[in-house]
């Protein structure tokens, strides 16, 4: 699959048991439908996070296209106070996170801020330690 942002072929990045698609150029991450739910352990925090999704009607941020159906994706606010803007396919194929956004969103949905997935993403985005499994995906 190619990066919806810069068209670079993405690699598989394993986050726990979930295989995500990661772009080594812009450092964004694509999650297929349902994968975000799998990445968040705490069920109360997960429900709260998912119910905070709010469609943005007018925004200047550039629209990108779903890498599966090539339709313009919708901009969605996630979170209550510290909002993150993500791109979601309106046909339900998945979600695109620009660099670092997935870490913020998973932290919002986690009571435990020290799990393996958060640690891995923190290493990538804050400490610049990149995953080594560079197969194309
Ligand atoms: Zn990219
Ligand atoms: Zn789509």
Short mmCIF file of N, CA and C and ligand atoms in Angstrom, two decimals:
data_model
loop_
_atom_site.label_atom_id
_atom_site.label_comp_id
_atom_site.label_asym_id
_atom_site.label_seq_id
_atom_site.Cartn_x
_atom_site.Cartn_y
_atom_site.Cartn_z
N UNK A 1 0.85 -1.19 0.00
CA UNK A 1 0.00 0.00 0.00
C UNK A 1 0.89 1.25 0.00
N UNK A 2 0.49 2.26 -0.75
CA UNK A 2 1.29 3.48 -0.77
C UNK A 2 0.77 4.50 0.22
N UNK A 3 1.67 5.31 0.73
CA UNK A 3 1.30 6.35 1.68
C UNK A 3 0.31 7.32 1.03
N UNK A 4 -0.82 7.58 1.70
CA UNK A 4 -1.81 8.49 1.12
C UNK A 4 -1.32 9.94 1.11
N UNK A 5 -0.27 10.20 1.85
CA UNK A 5 0.23 11.56 1.97
C UNK A 5 1.33 11.83 0.95
N UNK A 6 2.33 10.94 0.86
CA UNK A 6 3.45 11.20 -0.05
C UNK A 6 3.68 10.09 -1.07
N UNK A 7 2.78 9.10 -1.13
CA UNK A 7 2.79 8.04 -2.16
C UNK A 7 3.96 7.07 -2.08
N UNK A 8 4.74 7.18 -1.04
CA UNK A 8 5.85 6.26 -0.83
C UNK A 8 5.29 4.90 -0.41
N UNK A 9 5.89 3.77 -0.89
CA UNK A 9 5.39 2.47 -0.41
C UNK A 9 5.61 2.34 1.09
N UNK A 10 4.58 1.94 1.79
CA UNK A 10 4.69 1.85 3.25
C UNK A 10 5.23 0.48 3.67
N UNK A 11 5.79 0.44 4.87
CA UNK A 11 6.26 -0.83 5.42
C UNK A 11 5.30 -1.29 6.52
N UNK A 12 5.38 -2.59 6.83
CA UNK A 12 4.56 -3.11 7.93
C UNK A 12 5.23 -2.74 9.25
N UNK A 13 4.45 -2.19 10.14
CA UNK A 13 4.94 -1.88 11.48
C UNK A 13 4.04 -2.61 12.48
N UNK A 14 4.65 -3.51 13.23
CA UNK A 14 3.86 -4.26 14.21
C UNK A 14 3.75 -3.49 15.51
N UNK A 15 2.52 -3.22 15.89
CA UNK A 15 2.25 -2.60 17.19
C UNK A 15 1.50 -3.64 18.01
N UNK A 16 2.20 -4.29 18.91
CA UNK A 16 1.58 -5.42 19.61
C UNK A 16 1.21 -6.49 18.59
N UNK A 17 -0.06 -6.90 18.57
CA UNK A 17 -0.50 -7.94 17.63
C UNK A 17 -1.06 -7.34 16.35
N UNK A 18 -1.01 -6.04 16.23
CA UNK A 18 -1.65 -5.39 15.09
C UNK A 18 -0.60 -4.99 14.05
N UNK A 19 -0.84 -5.36 12.79
CA UNK A 19 0.07 -4.96 11.70
C UNK A 19 -0.43 -3.67 11.09
N UNK A 20 0.32 -2.60 11.29
CA UNK A 20 -0.08 -1.32 10.72
C UNK A 20 0.82 -1.00 9.54
N UNK A 21 0.48 0.02 8.78
CA UNK A 21 1.30 0.45 7.65
C UNK A 21 1.94 1.78 8.02
N UNK A 22 3.26 1.82 7.84
CA UNK A 22 4.04 2.98 8.29
C UNK A 22 4.82 3.55 7.11
N UNK A 23 4.80 4.86 6.97
CA UNK A 23 5.55 5.53 5.91
C UNK A 23 6.87 6.05 6.48
N UNK A 24 7.97 5.59 5.91
CA UNK A 24 9.28 5.99 6.42
C UNK A 24 9.66 7.42 6.01
N UNK A 25 8.92 7.97 5.06
CA UNK A 25 9.24 9.33 4.60
C UNK A 25 8.55 10.37 5.49
N UNK A 26 7.23 10.31 5.61
CA UNK A 26 6.52 11.33 6.40
C UNK A 26 6.22 10.84 7.82
N UNK A 27 6.50 9.55 8.09
CA UNK A 27 6.32 8.95 9.41
C UNK A 27 4.87 8.87 9.87
N UNK A 28 3.96 8.92 8.91
CA UNK A 28 2.55 8.71 9.24
C UNK A 28 2.23 7.22 9.33
N UNK A 29 1.07 6.92 9.91
CA UNK A 29 0.65 5.53 10.08
C UNK A 29 -0.80 5.36 9.62
N UNK A 30 -1.03 4.27 8.85
CA UNK A 30 -2.39 3.92 8.42
C UNK A 30 -2.88 2.75 9.27
N UNK A 31 -4.10 2.90 9.79
CA UNK A 31 -4.75 1.79 10.49
C UNK A 31 -5.98 1.37 9.73
N UNK A 32 -6.09 0.07 9.45
CA UNK A 32 -7.32 -0.44 8.85
C UNK A 32 -8.45 -0.31 9.86
N UNK A 33 -9.68 -0.39 9.35
CA UNK A 33 -10.85 -0.31 10.23
C UNK A 33 -10.73 -1.32 11.38
N UNK A 34 -11.01 -0.88 12.58
CA UNK A 34 -11.01 -1.77 13.74
C UNK A 34 -9.68 -1.90 14.43
N UNK A 35 -8.60 -1.46 13.77
CA UNK A 35 -7.27 -1.63 14.38
C UNK A 35 -7.03 -0.68 15.56
N UNK A 36 -7.58 0.51 15.49
CA UNK A 36 -7.41 1.44 16.61
C UNK A 36 -8.00 0.82 17.89
N UNK A 37 -9.17 0.20 17.73
CA UNK A 37 -9.83 -0.43 18.86
C UNK A 37 -8.93 -1.51 19.48
N UNK A 38 -8.21 -2.23 18.60
CA UNK A 38 -7.33 -3.30 19.10
C UNK A 38 -6.11 -2.75 19.83
N UNK A 39 -5.72 -1.53 19.48
CA UNK A 39 -4.51 -0.96 20.07
C UNK A 39 -4.76 -0.34 21.45
N UNK A 40 -6.03 -0.16 21.77
CA UNK A 40 -6.35 0.47 23.05
C UNK A 40 -6.89 -0.58 24.01
N UNK A 41 -6.21 -0.72 25.14
CA UNK A 41 -6.54 -1.81 26.06
C UNK A 41 -7.74 -1.50 26.95
N UNK A 42 -7.74 -0.33 27.54
CA UNK A 42 -8.75 -0.03 28.56
C UNK A 42 -10.11 0.25 27.92
N UNK A 43 -11.15 -0.51 28.34
CA UNK A 43 -12.41 -0.42 27.61
C UNK A 43 -13.18 0.86 27.89
N UNK A 44 -13.08 1.39 29.10
CA UNK A 44 -13.80 2.63 29.40
C UNK A 44 -13.16 3.79 28.65
N UNK A 45 -11.84 3.85 28.70
CA UNK A 45 -11.13 4.92 28.00
C UNK A 45 -11.35 4.82 26.49
N UNK A 46 -11.44 3.58 26.01
CA UNK A 46 -11.66 3.37 24.58
C UNK A 46 -13.02 3.91 24.15
N UNK A 47 -14.06 3.59 24.93
CA UNK A 47 -15.40 4.07 24.61
C UNK A 47 -15.43 5.59 24.60
N UNK A 48 -14.78 6.18 25.60
CA UNK A 48 -14.74 7.63 25.71
C UNK A 48 -14.02 8.25 24.51
N UNK A 49 -12.89 7.64 24.14
CA UNK A 49 -12.12 8.15 23.02
C UNK A 49 -12.93 8.06 21.72
N UNK A 50 -13.53 6.90 21.46
CA UNK A 50 -14.25 6.71 20.21
C UNK A 50 -15.48 7.61 20.14
N UNK A 51 -16.08 7.90 21.29
CA UNK A 51 -17.26 8.76 21.27
C UNK A 51 -16.88 10.23 21.13
N UNK A 52 -15.59 10.53 21.26
CA UNK A 52 -15.17 11.93 21.09
C UNK A 52 -14.95 12.29 19.61
N UNK A 53 -14.98 11.31 18.72
CA UNK A 53 -14.79 11.57 17.29
C UNK A 53 -15.86 12.54 16.80
N UNK A 54 -15.39 13.60 16.15
CA UNK A 54 -16.34 14.62 15.72
C UNK A 54 -15.96 15.11 14.33
N UNK A 55 -16.88 15.01 13.39
CA UNK A 55 -16.61 15.42 12.01
C UNK A 55 -16.41 16.92 11.92
N UNK A 56 -15.36 17.32 11.20
CA UNK A 56 -15.11 18.75 11.01
C UNK A 56 -15.64 19.14 9.63
N UNK A 57 -16.51 20.13 9.62
CA UNK A 57 -17.15 20.51 8.35
C UNK A 57 -16.25 21.40 7.49
N UNK A 58 -15.65 22.40 8.10
CA UNK A 58 -14.85 23.34 7.32
C UNK A 58 -13.47 23.47 7.93
N UNK A 59 -12.48 23.17 7.14
CA UNK A 59 -11.12 23.27 7.66
C UNK A 59 -10.18 23.48 6.48
N UNK A 60 -9.09 24.21 6.72
CA UNK A 60 -8.17 24.51 5.63
C UNK A 60 -7.14 23.41 5.41
N UNK A 61 -6.96 22.53 6.39
CA UNK A 61 -5.97 21.47 6.24
C UNK A 61 -6.24 20.68 4.94
N UNK A 62 -5.16 20.34 4.23
CA UNK A 62 -5.27 19.65 2.95
C UNK A 62 -5.92 18.28 3.12
N UNK A 63 -6.87 17.99 2.23
CA UNK A 63 -7.50 16.67 2.27
C UNK A 63 -6.61 15.64 1.60
N UNK A 64 -6.57 14.46 2.16
CA UNK A 64 -5.85 13.39 1.50
C UNK A 64 -6.82 12.27 1.14
N UNK A 65 -6.38 11.35 0.29
CA UNK A 65 -7.29 10.32 -0.20
C UNK A 65 -7.01 8.98 0.45
N UNK A 66 -8.08 8.24 0.66
CA UNK A 66 -7.98 6.90 1.24
C UNK A 66 -7.11 6.02 0.33
N UNK A 67 -6.11 5.33 0.89
CA UNK A 67 -5.23 4.48 0.06
C UNK A 67 -5.95 3.24 -0.47
N UNK A 68 -7.13 2.95 0.03
CA UNK A 68 -7.86 1.77 -0.44
C UNK A 68 -8.88 2.14 -1.52
N UNK A 69 -9.72 3.14 -1.28
CA UNK A 69 -10.77 3.47 -2.27
C UNK A 69 -10.51 4.78 -3.00
N UNK A 70 -9.44 5.48 -2.63
CA UNK A 70 -9.05 6.71 -3.32
C UNK A 70 -10.08 7.85 -3.22
N UNK A 71 -10.95 7.78 -2.22
CA UNK A 71 -11.92 8.85 -1.98
C UNK A 71 -11.33 9.83 -0.96
N UNK A 72 -11.67 11.10 -1.12
CA UNK A 72 -11.22 12.12 -0.17
C UNK A 72 -11.68 11.75 1.25
N UNK A 73 -10.75 11.76 2.18
CA UNK A 73 -11.12 11.37 3.54
C UNK A 73 -11.67 12.55 4.33
N UNK A 74 -12.39 12.22 5.40
CA UNK A 74 -12.97 13.24 6.25
C UNK A 74 -12.01 13.61 7.37
N UNK A 75 -12.05 14.88 7.76
CA UNK A 75 -11.25 15.34 8.90
C UNK A 75 -12.07 15.16 10.17
N UNK A 76 -11.46 14.56 11.17
CA UNK A 76 -12.17 14.25 12.41
C UNK A 76 -11.36 14.78 13.60
N UNK A 77 -12.06 15.43 14.51
CA UNK A 77 -11.45 15.80 15.79
C UNK A 77 -11.51 14.61 16.73
N UNK A 78 -10.41 14.33 17.41
CA UNK A 78 -10.39 13.29 18.43
C UNK A 78 -9.96 13.93 19.74
N UNK A 79 -10.66 13.57 20.81
CA UNK A 79 -10.29 14.08 22.13
C UNK A 79 -11.19 15.21 22.57
N UNK A 80 -11.07 15.52 23.85
CA UNK A 80 -11.98 16.53 24.40
C UNK A 80 -11.29 17.88 24.54
N UNK A 81 -10.16 17.93 25.25
CA UNK A 81 -9.50 19.22 25.42
C UNK A 81 -8.36 19.39 24.41
N UNK A 82 -7.41 18.47 24.48
CA UNK A 82 -6.25 18.53 23.61
C UNK A 82 -6.58 17.78 22.31
N UNK A 83 -7.22 18.46 21.38
CA UNK A 83 -7.73 17.75 20.21
C UNK A 83 -6.65 17.45 19.17
N UNK A 84 -6.81 16.29 18.52
CA UNK A 84 -5.96 15.91 17.40
C UNK A 84 -6.87 15.79 16.18
N UNK A 85 -6.38 16.20 15.03
CA UNK A 85 -7.17 16.05 13.80
C UNK A 85 -6.65 14.86 13.01
N UNK A 86 -7.52 13.90 12.77
CA UNK A 86 -7.12 12.73 11.99
C UNK A 86 -7.94 12.69 10.69
N UNK A 87 -7.55 11.82 9.77
CA UNK A 87 -8.28 11.64 8.53
C UNK A 87 -8.90 10.24 8.53
N UNK A 88 -10.20 10.20 8.30
CA UNK A 88 -10.89 8.91 8.31
C UNK A 88 -11.62 8.70 7.00
N UNK A 89 -11.54 7.47 6.45
CA UNK A 89 -12.26 7.17 5.21
C UNK A 89 -13.76 7.11 5.50
N UNK A 90 -14.55 7.84 4.71
CA UNK A 90 -15.99 7.85 4.98
C UNK A 90 -16.64 6.53 4.60
N UNK A 91 -15.91 5.68 3.87
CA UNK A 91 -16.44 4.35 3.56
C UNK A 91 -15.96 3.32 4.57
N UNK A 92 -15.31 3.81 5.62
CA UNK A 92 -14.96 2.91 6.72
C UNK A 92 -13.74 2.03 6.49
N UNK A 93 -12.83 2.42 5.57
CA UNK A 93 -11.64 1.59 5.34
C UNK A 93 -10.59 1.74 6.42
N UNK A 94 -10.52 2.92 7.02
CA UNK A 94 -9.49 3.09 8.05
C UNK A 94 -9.20 4.54 8.36
N UNK A 95 -8.11 4.72 9.10
CA UNK A 95 -7.75 6.05 9.60
C UNK A 95 -6.28 6.34 9.27
N UNK A 96 -6.01 7.56 8.86
CA UNK A 96 -4.63 8.01 8.64
C UNK A 96 -4.22 8.95 9.76
N UNK A 97 -3.03 8.69 10.31
CA UNK A 97 -2.47 9.54 11.35
C UNK A 97 -1.20 10.17 10.82
N UNK A 98 -1.14 11.50 10.77
CA UNK A 98 0.12 12.17 10.44
C UNK A 98 1.12 11.87 11.56
N UNK A 99 2.37 12.22 11.27
CA UNK A 99 3.47 11.94 12.21
C UNK A 99 3.12 12.27 13.67
N UNK A 100 3.22 11.27 14.52
CA UNK A 100 3.05 11.50 15.96
C UNK A 100 1.60 11.52 16.45
N UNK A 101 0.65 11.67 15.53
CA UNK A 101 -0.74 11.79 15.98
C UNK A 101 -1.25 10.53 16.65
N UNK A 102 -0.81 9.37 16.14
CA UNK A 102 -1.30 8.12 16.71
C UNK A 102 -0.86 7.98 18.17
N UNK A 103 0.31 8.47 18.48
CA UNK A 103 0.79 8.40 19.87
C UNK A 103 -0.11 9.23 20.78
N UNK A 104 -0.47 10.43 20.34
CA UNK A 104 -1.35 11.28 21.15
C UNK A 104 -2.71 10.61 21.35
N UNK A 105 -3.23 10.03 20.26
CA UNK A 105 -4.57 9.43 20.34
C UNK A 105 -4.55 8.19 21.25
N UNK A 106 -3.54 7.35 21.13
CA UNK A 106 -3.48 6.16 21.97
C UNK A 106 -3.28 6.54 23.43
N UNK A 107 -2.50 7.58 23.67
CA UNK A 107 -2.35 8.05 25.06
C UNK A 107 -3.67 8.54 25.64
N UNK A 108 -4.46 9.22 24.81
CA UNK A 108 -5.77 9.69 25.28
C UNK A 108 -6.66 8.52 25.68
N UNK A 109 -6.50 7.40 24.97
CA UNK A 109 -7.36 6.26 25.22
C UNK A 109 -6.76 5.26 26.19
N UNK A 110 -5.70 5.63 26.89
CA UNK A 110 -5.05 4.68 27.78
C UNK A 110 -4.93 5.22 29.19
N UNK A 111 -5.33 4.40 30.14
CA UNK A 111 -5.14 4.77 31.54
C UNK A 111 -3.67 4.52 31.91
N UNK A 112 -3.16 3.37 31.48
CA UNK A 112 -1.76 3.04 31.68
C UNK A 112 -0.93 3.68 30.56
N UNK A 113 -0.10 4.64 30.92
CA UNK A 113 0.66 5.39 29.91
C UNK A 113 2.00 4.72 29.59
N UNK A 114 2.22 3.51 30.06
CA UNK A 114 3.52 2.87 29.89
C UNK A 114 3.43 1.51 29.21
N UNK A 115 2.41 1.26 28.39
CA UNK A 115 2.36 -0.07 27.78
C UNK A 115 3.32 -0.17 26.58
N UNK A 116 3.48 -1.39 26.06
CA UNK A 116 4.47 -1.65 25.00
C UNK A 116 4.24 -0.78 23.76
N UNK A 117 2.99 -0.59 23.40
CA UNK A 117 2.69 0.15 22.17
C UNK A 117 3.06 1.63 22.35
N UNK A 118 2.70 2.18 23.48
CA UNK A 118 3.05 3.58 23.75
C UNK A 118 4.57 3.74 23.82
N UNK A 119 5.24 2.77 24.44
CA UNK A 119 6.71 2.85 24.52
C UNK A 119 7.36 2.82 23.14
N UNK A 120 6.86 1.93 22.28
CA UNK A 120 7.42 1.82 20.93
C UNK A 120 7.21 3.11 20.14
N UNK A 121 5.99 3.64 20.21
CA UNK A 121 5.69 4.87 19.46
C UNK A 121 6.47 6.06 20.01
N UNK A 122 6.67 6.06 21.32
CA UNK A 122 7.46 7.14 21.92
C UNK A 122 8.90 7.07 21.43
N UNK A 123 9.44 5.85 21.36
CA UNK A 123 10.80 5.71 20.84
C UNK A 123 10.91 6.22 19.42
N UNK A 124 9.90 5.89 18.60
CA UNK A 124 9.94 6.32 17.20
C UNK A 124 9.83 7.82 17.05
N UNK A 125 8.85 8.40 17.73
CA UNK A 125 8.53 9.80 17.47
C UNK A 125 9.29 10.77 18.36
N UNK A 126 9.67 10.35 19.53
CA UNK A 126 10.34 11.30 20.41
C UNK A 126 11.83 11.01 20.54
N UNK A 127 12.20 9.74 20.54
CA UNK A 127 13.62 9.41 20.69
C UNK A 127 14.27 9.03 19.37
N UNK A 128 13.46 9.01 18.29
CA UNK A 128 13.99 8.74 16.94
C UNK A 128 14.68 7.39 16.80
N UNK A 129 14.14 6.39 17.47
CA UNK A 129 14.63 5.04 17.27
C UNK A 129 13.62 4.34 16.36
N UNK A 130 14.07 4.00 15.17
CA UNK A 130 13.11 3.52 14.18
C UNK A 130 13.04 2.00 14.14
N UNK A 131 11.86 1.49 13.77
CA UNK A 131 11.72 0.04 13.66
C UNK A 131 12.62 -0.50 12.56
N UNK A 132 13.10 -1.72 12.74
CA UNK A 132 14.06 -2.27 11.79
C UNK A 132 13.44 -3.24 10.78
N UNK A 133 12.20 -3.66 11.01
CA UNK A 133 11.59 -4.59 10.04
C UNK A 133 11.10 -3.81 8.82
N UNK A 134 11.96 -3.71 7.83
CA UNK A 134 11.69 -2.82 6.70
C UNK A 134 11.10 -3.52 5.48
N UNK A 135 10.32 -4.58 5.66
CA UNK A 135 9.71 -5.20 4.49
C UNK A 135 8.65 -4.25 3.95
N UNK A 136 8.42 -4.32 2.66
CA UNK A 136 7.39 -3.47 2.08
C UNK A 136 6.02 -4.09 2.31
N UNK A 137 5.03 -3.25 2.51
CA UNK A 137 3.71 -3.77 2.79
C UNK A 137 2.64 -3.11 1.97
ZN1 LIG B 1 4.26 9.36 3.68
ZN1 LIG B 2 -11.67 4.14 1.66
#
